[in-house]
Amino acid sequence: MRIAVVGGGISGLVAAYRLRQALGGGVELVLVEARERVGGILRTVEIAGEPVDLGAEAFVGRRREIPELMRELGIEEQLVHPAGRRPLVWSGGVGHRLPERTLMGIPAGAESVSGLVDAETVARIADEPNRPLEWKPGGDMSVGELVADRFGEQVVRRSVDPLLGGVYAGRADSIGVRAALPTLAAALDTGAASLTQAVARALPPPSDTPVFGGIRDGYGVLLEALRTAADVKVETATTATRLTRTATGWHLDPVGAVDAVILATPAPATATLLREISPAAADLVAGIELASSAVVALALPRDAPLPDNSGILVATDEPLRAKAFTLSSRKWPHLAARDVALVRASFGRFGNDTPLGWSDSDLVTAAVEDLTTVTGIEITPLTAVVQRWPNGLPQYAPGHTTRIAELRSATSDLPALALAGSYLNGVGVPACAASGTAAARRILEHLT
């Protein structure tokens, strides 16, 4: 038996690992990756002689996929958690404490954003429960449209945008409520009388579980452990160009005949491979837009007087070029012990990928100048590393959940084929790992 996995990101590697677990050594697994390395938008490099992540550097700790996967692979000792410091929001030329009791920046009450927005906006939020709410159960709209209508534009730009920018490299105007905030959509569907009430219902219950987790020596540890455990033949710098059905399975160029295939590729590549076998499915995937971003990792002198915060998010009505800074040495205790202070500057949002056209030196200059502005200290980096992520994150636009449901339906009659990836049911690392597991399960159900 021969199975192909197209795409060597976390989704594809988890899918290959799950197949190997279930099928043992009696199956040939081939993983095809267009890049010259596996990992997708996860990448660990050395800075000042030690590993640093240039893609995602954390995962949602309340989801169990990654901690459980680490235990299975015998690397659970690598699990770390942040120090508990909170980020700031840079707005109006001042750093504000990140509002509490919010759902992706949407406040459950006016007091949450007092000081971040003006008095008129605070009064509008306080009065919101007194205004009739129009929401069609099962419907959808952009997060920006909903929040601006109920709470005002300042809440969107200063509280919601900074958080959505970190998750999707997008803005509230490009992200739909139902896909990005399913608990909020559920609260609205079941009759919440106001957005204030819906947010209060949708907030997660208090928990002692850390909100985020990380990997001490970077995601490269997890990627290598998955690759080894999957015992998969990896063909990097190889682009899958065409997928066709045969009498007994599939033919994938340039791999050849396979009994089953998992497409763990970004949306555009998936659309290309589906075009011949299911034009309707290809059209659905092709309609998903993507955002590009870039990360500049800075190593500073260890004694650099950085703020005692985990990071600084930038409101979208500010003139700065960077959208956020992760003060990594403040956020993670294991990084605080190193000989340098580490900071990551993030650039690029959906609809504004101008920084990606800049040279590396221009990006580093912008990172240093903007970091100087938000911290008030003179920044002199010892080392700077630039990582670009062109078309790295799908945008969960209004109607995304309907699109994915229709995609599932359009591919349901394609035997021994499964889809995985960040464009399906979540862009975070745990969601991608879950999509890889689900794809492997679909193939196993067909084969058995």
Tab-separated table of C-alpha atoms in Angstrom:
chain	number	residue	atom	x	y	z
A	1	MET	CA	0.000	0.000	0.000
A	2	ARG	CA	1.243	3.489	-0.860
A	3	ILE	CA	-0.150	6.736	0.547
A	4	ALA	CA	0.892	10.280	-0.359
A	5	VAL	CA	0.703	13.286	1.928
A	6	VAL	CA	1.060	16.564	0.058
A	7	GLY	CA	2.304	19.370	2.289
A	8	GLY	CA	4.942	19.139	5.004
A	9	GLY	CA	3.533	21.572	7.539
A	10	ILE	CA	2.274	20.497	10.957
A	11	SER	CA	-1.000	19.271	9.413
A	12	GLY	CA	0.739	16.970	6.936
A	13	LEU	CA	3.289	15.661	9.439
A	14	VAL	CA	0.595	14.825	11.993
A	15	ALA	CA	-1.447	13.085	9.287
A	16	ALA	CA	1.582	10.972	8.283
A	17	TYR	CA	2.303	10.150	11.923
A	18	ARG	CA	-1.286	9.038	12.568
A	19	LEU	CA	-1.262	6.843	9.464
A	20	ARG	CA	1.985	5.187	10.561
A	21	GLN	CA	0.580	4.617	14.028
A	22	ALA	CA	-2.469	2.860	12.629
A	23	LEU	CA	-0.962	0.978	9.687
A	24	GLY	CA	2.477	0.055	10.982
A	25	GLY	CA	5.341	-0.755	8.667
A	26	GLY	CA	3.264	-2.352	5.939
A	27	VAL	CA	2.568	0.914	4.141
A	28	GLU	CA	4.806	3.250	2.175
A	29	LEU	CA	4.238	6.866	3.161
A	30	VAL	CA	5.487	9.603	0.846
A	31	LEU	CA	5.396	13.255	1.896
A	32	VAL	CA	5.759	15.853	-0.851
A	33	GLU	CA	6.761	19.383	0.124
A	34	ALA	CA	7.267	22.293	-2.289
A	35	ARG	CA	9.642	24.121	0.058
A	36	GLU	CA	13.172	22.942	0.717
A	37	ARG	CA	12.260	22.083	4.306
A	38	VAL	CA	9.330	20.718	6.256
A	39	GLY	CA	7.427	22.722	8.839
A	40	GLY	CA	5.329	25.107	6.753
A	41	ILE	CA	4.997	28.360	8.653
A	42	LEU	CA	6.715	26.848	11.687
A	43	ARG	CA	10.440	27.480	11.639
A	44	THR	CA	13.123	27.381	14.306
A	45	VAL	CA	16.556	28.961	13.742
A	46	GLU	CA	19.553	29.703	15.922
A	47	ILE	CA	20.046	33.239	17.202
A	48	ALA	CA	23.027	33.914	19.445
A	49	GLY	CA	23.684	30.173	19.404
A	50	GLU	CA	20.278	29.047	20.695
A	51	PRO	CA	16.946	28.089	19.067
A	52	VAL	CA	14.288	30.725	18.395
A	53	ASP	CA	10.944	30.314	16.599
A	54	LEU	CA	10.328	32.642	13.661
A	55	GLY	CA	6.786	31.426	12.981
A	56	ALA	CA	4.263	30.573	15.673
A	57	GLU	CA	5.928	30.574	19.090
A	58	ALA	CA	2.992	29.503	21.241
A	59	PHE	CA	-0.195	27.459	21.170
A	60	VAL	CA	-3.496	27.697	23.017
A	61	GLY	CA	-2.871	25.841	26.258
A	62	ARG	CA	-6.512	24.998	26.841
A	63	ARG	CA	-6.531	22.787	23.774
A	64	ARG	CA	-4.978	19.394	24.432
A	65	GLU	CA	-3.725	18.417	20.970
A	66	ILE	CA	-0.134	19.619	21.287
A	67	PRO	CA	0.599	18.593	24.913
A	68	GLU	CA	-0.874	15.141	24.204
A	69	LEU	CA	1.125	14.851	20.983
A	70	MET	CA	4.302	15.794	22.852
A	71	ARG	CA	3.621	13.084	25.433
A	72	GLU	CA	3.065	10.490	22.707
A	73	LEU	CA	6.368	11.446	21.083
A	74	GLY	CA	8.316	11.428	24.349
A	75	ILE	CA	9.171	15.132	24.344
A	76	GLU	CA	6.805	16.283	27.083
A	77	GLU	CA	9.755	17.699	29.063
A	78	GLN	CA	9.948	20.382	26.363
A	79	LEU	CA	6.558	21.860	27.370
A	80	VAL	CA	6.847	25.369	28.824
A	81	HIS	CA	4.406	28.106	29.798
A	82	PRO	CA	4.627	31.929	29.778
A	83	ALA	CA	5.545	33.927	32.859
A	84	GLY	CA	2.047	35.409	33.153
A	85	ARG	CA	2.846	38.988	32.196
A	86	ARG	CA	0.218	40.810	30.141
A	87	PRO	CA	0.759	42.762	26.919
A	88	LEU	CA	0.182	46.439	26.296
A	89	VAL	CA	-1.822	48.066	23.511
A	90	TRP	CA	-0.105	51.037	21.867
A	91	SER	CA	-2.760	53.636	21.076
A	92	GLY	CA	-2.713	57.411	21.006
A	93	GLY	CA	1.048	57.362	21.455
A	94	VAL	CA	0.736	55.612	24.835
A	95	GLY	CA	0.925	52.010	26.041
A	96	HIS	CA	-2.326	50.837	27.651
A	97	ARG	CA	-2.843	47.637	29.607
A	98	LEU	CA	-4.603	45.046	27.433
A	99	PRO	CA	-8.299	45.114	28.375
A	100	GLU	CA	-9.533	42.248	30.547
A	101	ARG	CA	-12.844	40.394	30.245
A	102	THR	CA	-12.875	40.594	26.489
A	103	LEU	CA	-13.447	38.017	23.772
A	104	MET	CA	-10.762	38.603	21.125
A	105	GLY	CA	-10.786	42.223	22.249
A	106	ILE	CA	-14.588	42.613	22.313
A	107	PRO	CA	-15.423	43.870	25.797
A	108	ALA	CA	-18.048	42.396	28.096
A	109	GLY	CA	-18.572	45.846	29.588
A	110	ALA	CA	-17.529	49.459	29.228
A	111	GLU	CA	-15.133	49.329	32.164
A	112	SER	CA	-12.895	46.868	30.280
A	113	VAL	CA	-11.772	49.468	27.737
A	114	SER	CA	-12.005	52.606	29.849
A	115	GLY	CA	-8.898	54.661	29.154
A	116	LEU	CA	-8.189	52.902	25.860
A	117	VAL	CA	-11.157	54.566	24.133
A	118	ASP	CA	-12.691	58.007	24.640
A	119	ALA	CA	-15.518	58.876	27.019
A	120	GLU	CA	-18.099	58.968	24.237
A	121	THR	CA	-17.241	55.383	23.250
A	122	VAL	CA	-17.361	54.239	26.880
A	123	ALA	CA	-20.848	55.723	27.185
A	124	ARG	CA	-21.917	54.044	23.939
A	125	ILE	CA	-20.767	50.633	25.213
A	126	ALA	CA	-22.542	51.165	28.529
A	127	ASP	CA	-25.774	52.024	26.694
A	128	GLU	CA	-25.507	49.166	24.170
A	129	PRO	CA	-27.838	46.761	26.041
A	130	ASN	CA	-30.606	49.354	25.688
A	131	ARG	CA	-30.482	49.333	21.887
A	132	PRO	CA	-32.289	46.671	19.821
A	133	LEU	CA	-29.927	44.049	18.389
A	134	GLU	CA	-30.433	42.777	14.863
A	135	TRP	CA	-28.889	39.346	14.364
A	136	LYS	CA	-30.205	36.576	12.132
A	137	PRO	CA	-29.635	33.143	13.752
A	138	GLY	CA	-27.312	31.168	11.529
A	139	GLY	CA	-26.176	34.315	9.752
A	140	ASP	CA	-22.770	35.924	9.662
A	141	MET	CA	-21.011	39.266	9.243
A	142	SER	CA	-17.535	40.606	9.796
A	143	VAL	CA	-16.358	41.099	13.355
A	144	GLY	CA	-15.598	44.717	12.475
A	145	GLU	CA	-19.107	45.413	11.194
A	146	LEU	CA	-20.744	43.964	14.306
A	147	VAL	CA	-18.457	45.636	16.846
A	148	ALA	CA	-18.376	49.023	15.118
A	149	ASP	CA	-22.173	49.106	14.986
A	150	ARG	CA	-22.625	48.165	18.637
A	151	PHE	CA	-19.549	49.625	20.372
A	152	GLY	CA	-17.950	52.048	17.921
A	153	GLU	CA	-14.968	52.207	15.609
A	154	GLN	CA	-12.434	52.885	18.362
A	155	VAL	CA	-13.110	49.509	19.956
A	156	VAL	CA	-12.471	47.843	16.604
A	157	ARG	CA	-9.189	49.614	15.881
A	158	ARG	CA	-7.745	49.744	19.398
A	159	SER	CA	-8.934	46.506	21.014
A	160	VAL	CA	-10.149	43.985	18.420
A	161	ASP	CA	-7.806	44.611	15.478
A	162	PRO	CA	-4.603	44.197	17.513
A	163	LEU	CA	-5.655	40.712	18.640
A	164	LEU	CA	-7.054	39.527	15.320
A	165	GLY	CA	-3.889	40.807	13.646
A	166	GLY	CA	-1.864	38.394	15.740
A	167	VAL	CA	-4.050	35.379	14.985
A	168	TYR	CA	-4.952	35.889	11.314
A	169	ALA	CA	-2.652	38.674	10.121
A	170	GLY	CA	-5.985	40.296	9.271
A	171	ARG	CA	-8.331	42.986	10.454
A	172	ALA	CA	-11.741	42.793	12.033
A	173	ASP	CA	-13.204	43.860	8.685
A	174	SER	CA	-11.830	40.752	6.940
A	175	ILE	CA	-12.790	38.135	9.547
A	176	GLY	CA	-16.244	36.652	10.073
A	177	VAL	CA	-17.880	36.246	13.465
A	178	ARG	CA	-19.031	32.647	12.985
A	179	ALA	CA	-15.648	31.157	12.042
A	180	ALA	CA	-13.389	33.216	14.304
A	181	LEU	CA	-15.678	33.474	17.358
A	182	PRO	CA	-18.002	30.441	17.317
A	183	THR	CA	-19.006	30.817	20.968
A	184	LEU	CA	-20.077	34.412	20.315
A	185	ALA	CA	-22.083	33.353	17.258
A	186	ALA	CA	-23.739	30.633	19.344
A	187	ALA	CA	-24.684	33.132	22.054
A	188	LEU	CA	-26.190	35.450	19.439
A	189	ASP	CA	-28.007	32.549	17.759
A	190	THR	CA	-29.624	31.510	21.030
A	191	GLY	CA	-31.134	34.888	21.715
A	192	ALA	CA	-28.654	37.146	23.476
A	193	ALA	CA	-30.390	40.499	23.711
A	194	SER	CA	-27.229	42.556	23.178
A	195	LEU	CA	-23.622	42.171	22.159
A	196	THR	CA	-22.636	42.874	25.760
A	197	GLN	CA	-24.728	39.932	26.924
A	198	ALA	CA	-23.469	37.683	24.122
A	199	VAL	CA	-19.818	38.370	24.989
A	200	ALA	CA	-20.472	37.686	28.672
A	201	ARG	CA	-22.057	34.344	27.766
A	202	ALA	CA	-19.260	33.439	25.344
A	203	LEU	CA	-16.323	34.154	27.659
A	204	PRO	CA	-14.564	30.946	28.751
A	205	PRO	CA	-15.088	30.000	32.397
A	206	PRO	CA	-12.297	30.832	34.847
A	207	SER	CA	-9.516	28.246	34.737
A	208	ASP	CA	-6.128	27.646	36.314
A	209	THR	CA	-4.882	26.126	33.052
A	210	PRO	CA	-2.269	28.371	31.404
A	211	VAL	CA	-3.725	30.201	28.430
A	212	PHE	CA	-0.691	29.425	26.269
A	213	GLY	CA	2.029	26.825	26.009
A	214	GLY	CA	5.270	26.618	24.095
A	215	ILE	CA	8.209	24.346	23.294
A	216	ARG	CA	11.456	25.128	25.094
A	217	ASP	CA	13.761	24.491	22.145
A	218	GLY	CA	11.284	25.575	19.482
A	219	TYR	CA	8.791	23.908	17.184
A	220	GLY	CA	11.681	22.293	15.319
A	221	VAL	CA	11.804	19.709	18.131
A	222	LEU	CA	8.182	18.718	17.506
A	223	LEU	CA	8.598	18.683	13.727
A	224	GLU	CA	11.636	16.416	13.887
A	225	ALA	CA	9.956	14.066	16.366
A	226	LEU	CA	6.914	13.761	14.096
A	227	ARG	CA	9.044	13.154	11.011
A	228	THR	CA	11.024	10.426	12.767
A	229	ALA	CA	7.984	8.696	14.270
A	230	ALA	CA	6.092	8.818	10.969
A	231	ASP	CA	9.000	7.080	9.200
A	232	VAL	CA	7.896	8.880	6.066
A	233	LYS	CA	9.844	9.336	2.850
A	234	VAL	CA	10.141	13.115	2.497
A	235	GLU	CA	10.604	14.701	-0.905
A	236	THR	CA	11.293	18.401	-0.396
A	237	ALA	CA	11.629	20.999	-3.163
A	238	THR	CA	9.000	18.938	-5.001
A	239	THR	CA	5.714	20.460	-6.142
A	240	ALA	CA	2.692	18.226	-6.669
A	241	THR	CA	1.222	19.476	-9.948
A	242	ARG	CA	-1.669	17.208	-10.912
A	243	LEU	CA	-4.012	14.727	-9.230
A	244	THR	CA	-6.167	12.318	-11.237
A	245	ARG	CA	-8.253	9.266	-10.434
A	246	THR	CA	-7.309	5.768	-11.530
A	247	ALA	CA	-9.138	2.450	-11.411
A	248	THR	CA	-7.515	1.585	-8.081
A	249	GLY	CA	-6.780	4.954	-6.485
A	250	TRP	CA	-4.951	8.080	-7.570
A	251	HIS	CA	-2.107	9.281	-9.735
A	252	LEU	CA	-0.203	12.209	-8.281
A	253	ASP	CA	2.402	13.978	-10.400
A	254	PRO	CA	5.323	13.601	-9.888
A	255	VAL	CA	4.928	10.862	-7.249
A	256	GLY	CA	3.050	8.345	-9.378
A	257	ALA	CA	0.356	5.856	-8.374
A	258	VAL	CA	-0.929	5.911	-4.792
A	259	ASP	CA	-3.789	4.189	-2.992
A	260	ALA	CA	-4.778	7.275	-1.013
A	261	VAL	CA	-3.809	10.916	-0.755
A	262	ILE	CA	-4.038	13.667	1.858
A	263	LEU	CA	-3.865	17.261	0.649
A	264	ALA	CA	-2.359	19.208	3.554
A	265	THR	CA	-1.524	22.167	1.342
A	266	PRO	CA	-2.404	25.885	1.493
A	267	ALA	CA	-5.693	26.847	-0.129
A	268	PRO	CA	-4.279	27.914	-3.547
A	269	ALA	CA	-2.266	24.690	-3.966
A	270	THR	CA	-5.255	22.621	-2.843
A	271	ALA	CA	-7.462	24.356	-5.407
A	272	THR	CA	-4.949	23.530	-8.158
A	273	LEU	CA	-4.871	19.833	-7.245
A	274	LEU	CA	-8.668	19.607	-6.956
A	275	ARG	CA	-9.337	21.417	-10.245
A	276	GLU	CA	-9.472	18.327	-12.470
A	277	ILE	CA	-11.242	15.949	-10.104
A	278	SER	CA	-13.756	18.356	-8.526
A	279	PRO	CA	-14.107	21.804	-10.119
A	280	ALA	CA	-16.771	22.801	-7.590
A	281	ALA	CA	-14.478	21.989	-4.657
A	282	ALA	CA	-11.601	23.793	-6.363
A	283	ASP	CA	-13.695	26.939	-6.758
A	284	LEU	CA	-14.632	26.885	-3.083
A	285	VAL	CA	-11.029	26.600	-1.912
A	286	ALA	CA	-9.784	29.154	-4.442
A	287	GLY	CA	-12.180	31.714	-2.947
A	288	ILE	CA	-10.288	31.750	0.359
A	289	GLU	CA	-8.042	34.805	0.532
A	290	LEU	CA	-4.687	34.881	2.281
A	291	ALA	CA	-2.612	37.406	4.196
A	292	SER	CA	1.142	37.846	4.144
A	293	SER	CA	3.368	38.819	7.038
A	294	ALA	CA	6.976	39.103	8.163
A	295	VAL	CA	8.810	38.637	11.456
A	296	VAL	CA	11.973	40.430	12.513
A	297	ALA	CA	13.711	38.713	15.425
A	298	LEU	CA	16.056	40.978	17.372
A	299	ALA	CA	18.723	39.946	19.856
A	300	LEU	CA	19.477	42.829	22.258
A	301	PRO	CA	21.913	43.160	25.139
A	302	ARG	CA	20.636	41.079	28.035
A	303	ASP	CA	20.275	44.127	30.279
A	304	ALA	CA	18.123	46.080	27.768
A	305	PRO	CA	15.449	47.799	29.937
A	306	LEU	CA	12.425	46.398	28.137
A	307	PRO	CA	8.967	46.948	29.670
A	308	ASP	CA	7.805	44.305	32.126
A	309	ASN	CA	5.144	43.050	29.701
A	310	SER	CA	4.793	40.040	27.435
A	311	GLY	CA	4.396	42.203	24.345
A	312	ILE	CA	3.068	45.377	22.771
A	313	LEU	CA	0.167	45.255	20.299
A	314	VAL	CA	-0.343	48.211	17.984
A	315	ALA	CA	-3.776	49.706	17.279
A	316	THR	CA	-4.601	49.961	13.588
A	317	ASP	CA	-5.296	53.687	13.838
A	318	GLU	CA	-1.640	54.278	14.796
A	319	PRO	CA	1.037	55.382	12.263
A	320	LEU	CA	3.612	52.737	13.270
A	321	ARG	CA	4.717	50.217	10.655
A	322	ALA	CA	4.970	47.184	12.959
A	323	LYS	CA	1.686	45.635	14.077
A	324	ALA	CA	3.028	43.992	17.239
A	325	PHE	CA	6.083	43.212	19.339
A	326	THR	CA	6.584	40.047	21.363
A	327	LEU	CA	8.950	40.747	24.239
A	328	SER	CA	10.061	37.135	24.213
A	329	SER	CA	12.519	37.381	27.103
A	330	ARG	CA	9.777	38.889	29.275
A	331	LYS	CA	7.103	36.469	28.097
A	332	TRP	CA	8.984	33.160	28.471
A	333	PRO	CA	11.054	32.292	31.585
A	334	HIS	CA	13.284	29.889	29.640
A	335	LEU	CA	14.224	32.693	27.221
A	336	ALA	CA	14.832	35.139	30.062
A	337	ALA	CA	17.715	32.906	31.185
A	338	ARG	CA	19.642	33.384	27.936
A	339	ASP	CA	22.600	35.677	27.354
A	340	VAL	CA	20.606	38.058	25.140
A	341	ALA	CA	17.197	39.724	25.311
A	342	LEU	CA	14.915	38.557	22.490
A	343	VAL	CA	12.189	40.592	20.787
A	344	ARG	CA	10.053	39.710	17.760
A	345	ALA	CA	8.531	42.458	15.597
A	346	SER	CA	5.615	41.508	13.326
A	347	PHE	CA	4.627	43.230	10.095
A	348	GLY	CA	1.835	42.861	7.532
A	349	ARG	CA	-1.938	42.561	7.573
A	350	PHE	CA	-4.510	41.456	5.056
A	351	GLY	CA	-4.939	44.316	2.607
A	352	ASN	CA	-1.644	45.900	3.634
A	353	ASP	CA	1.350	43.746	2.828
A	354	THR	CA	3.511	46.710	1.803
A	355	PRO	CA	6.273	45.870	4.321
A	356	LEU	CA	6.903	42.555	2.572
A	357	GLY	CA	8.187	44.501	-0.422
A	358	TRP	CA	10.830	46.218	1.671
A	359	SER	CA	14.410	44.988	1.851
A	360	ASP	CA	15.550	43.074	4.924
A	361	SER	CA	17.538	46.083	6.085
A	362	ASP	CA	14.471	48.341	5.758
A	363	LEU	CA	12.394	45.888	7.795
A	364	VAL	CA	15.042	45.759	10.511
A	365	THR	CA	15.252	49.550	10.563
A	366	ALA	CA	11.461	49.844	10.887
A	367	ALA	CA	11.449	47.265	13.681
A	368	VAL	CA	14.172	49.074	15.620
A	369	GLU	CA	12.644	52.541	15.166
A	370	ASP	CA	9.116	51.417	16.106
A	371	LEU	CA	10.396	49.437	19.092
A	372	THR	CA	12.263	52.543	20.246
A	373	THR	CA	9.018	54.510	19.965
A	374	VAL	CA	6.875	52.116	22.017
A	375	THR	CA	9.477	51.381	24.700
A	376	GLY	CA	11.121	54.802	24.981
A	377	ILE	CA	14.576	53.236	25.048
A	378	GLU	CA	17.401	53.346	22.534
A	379	ILE	CA	17.486	50.000	20.698
A	380	THR	CA	20.800	48.670	19.384
A	381	PRO	CA	20.373	45.086	18.183
A	382	LEU	CA	23.248	42.639	18.386
A	383	THR	CA	21.642	40.438	15.718
A	384	ALA	CA	18.568	40.662	13.508
A	385	VAL	CA	16.922	37.891	11.487
A	386	VAL	CA	14.102	38.453	8.983
A	387	GLN	CA	11.531	35.795	8.103
A	388	ARG	CA	8.870	36.441	5.450
A	389	TRP	CA	5.608	34.517	5.310
A	390	PRO	CA	4.002	35.273	1.909
A	391	ASN	CA	0.359	34.172	1.816
A	392	GLY	CA	0.902	32.496	5.154
A	393	LEU	CA	-2.513	32.845	6.804
A	394	PRO	CA	-6.012	32.263	5.390
A	395	GLN	CA	-8.702	34.837	6.099
A	396	TYR	CA	-11.830	33.422	7.719
A	397	ALA	CA	-14.188	35.818	5.969
A	398	PRO	CA	-17.925	36.029	6.684
A	399	GLY	CA	-19.521	32.827	5.394
A	400	HIS	CA	-16.327	30.783	5.896
A	401	THR	CA	-18.030	28.007	7.851
A	402	THR	CA	-20.629	27.612	5.097
A	403	ARG	CA	-17.859	27.501	2.493
A	404	ILE	CA	-16.035	24.739	4.371
A	405	ALA	CA	-19.242	22.748	4.855
A	406	GLU	CA	-19.873	22.958	1.100
A	407	LEU	CA	-16.260	21.920	0.451
A	408	ARG	CA	-16.696	18.862	2.662
A	409	SER	CA	-19.823	17.966	0.749
A	410	ALA	CA	-18.165	18.488	-2.643
A	411	THR	CA	-15.318	16.105	-1.734
A	412	SER	CA	-17.331	13.534	0.209
A	413	ASP	CA	-17.636	11.189	-2.783
A	414	LEU	CA	-13.918	11.225	-3.598
A	415	PRO	CA	-12.595	7.914	-2.254
A	416	ALA	CA	-9.367	7.759	-0.273
A	417	LEU	CA	-8.840	11.523	-0.407
A	418	ALA	CA	-8.776	13.844	2.604
A	419	LEU	CA	-8.065	17.519	3.235
A	420	ALA	CA	-6.097	19.113	6.060
A	421	GLY	CA	-4.702	22.543	6.788
A	422	SER	CA	-5.145	25.940	8.374
A	423	TYR	CA	-7.882	27.087	5.977
A	424	LEU	CA	-10.393	24.521	7.299
A	425	ASN	CA	-11.273	24.783	10.980
A	426	GLY	CA	-8.674	26.969	12.657
A	427	VAL	CA	-5.319	28.607	11.949
A	428	GLY	CA	-3.629	27.768	15.260
A	429	VAL	CA	-1.148	24.919	15.647
A	430	PRO	CA	-3.568	22.750	17.699
A	431	ALA	CA	-6.308	23.179	15.078
A	432	CYS	CA	-3.888	22.261	12.288
A	433	ALA	CA	-2.764	19.170	14.200
A	434	ALA	CA	-6.420	18.221	14.690
A	435	SER	CA	-7.048	18.600	10.964
A	436	GLY	CA	-4.160	16.238	10.236
A	437	THR	CA	-5.578	13.672	12.645
A	438	ALA	CA	-9.050	14.002	11.101
A	439	ALA	CA	-7.629	13.572	7.587
A	440	ALA	CA	-5.775	10.409	8.594
A	441	ARG	CA	-8.959	9.073	10.198
A	442	ARG	CA	-10.895	9.605	6.969
A	443	ILE	CA	-8.285	7.659	4.985
A	444	LEU	CA	-8.260	4.840	7.534
A	445	GLU	CA	-12.049	4.603	7.421
A	446	HIS	CA	-11.891	4.186	3.652
A	447	LEU	CA	-9.102	1.635	3.738
A	448	THR	CA	-10.795	-0.502	6.366
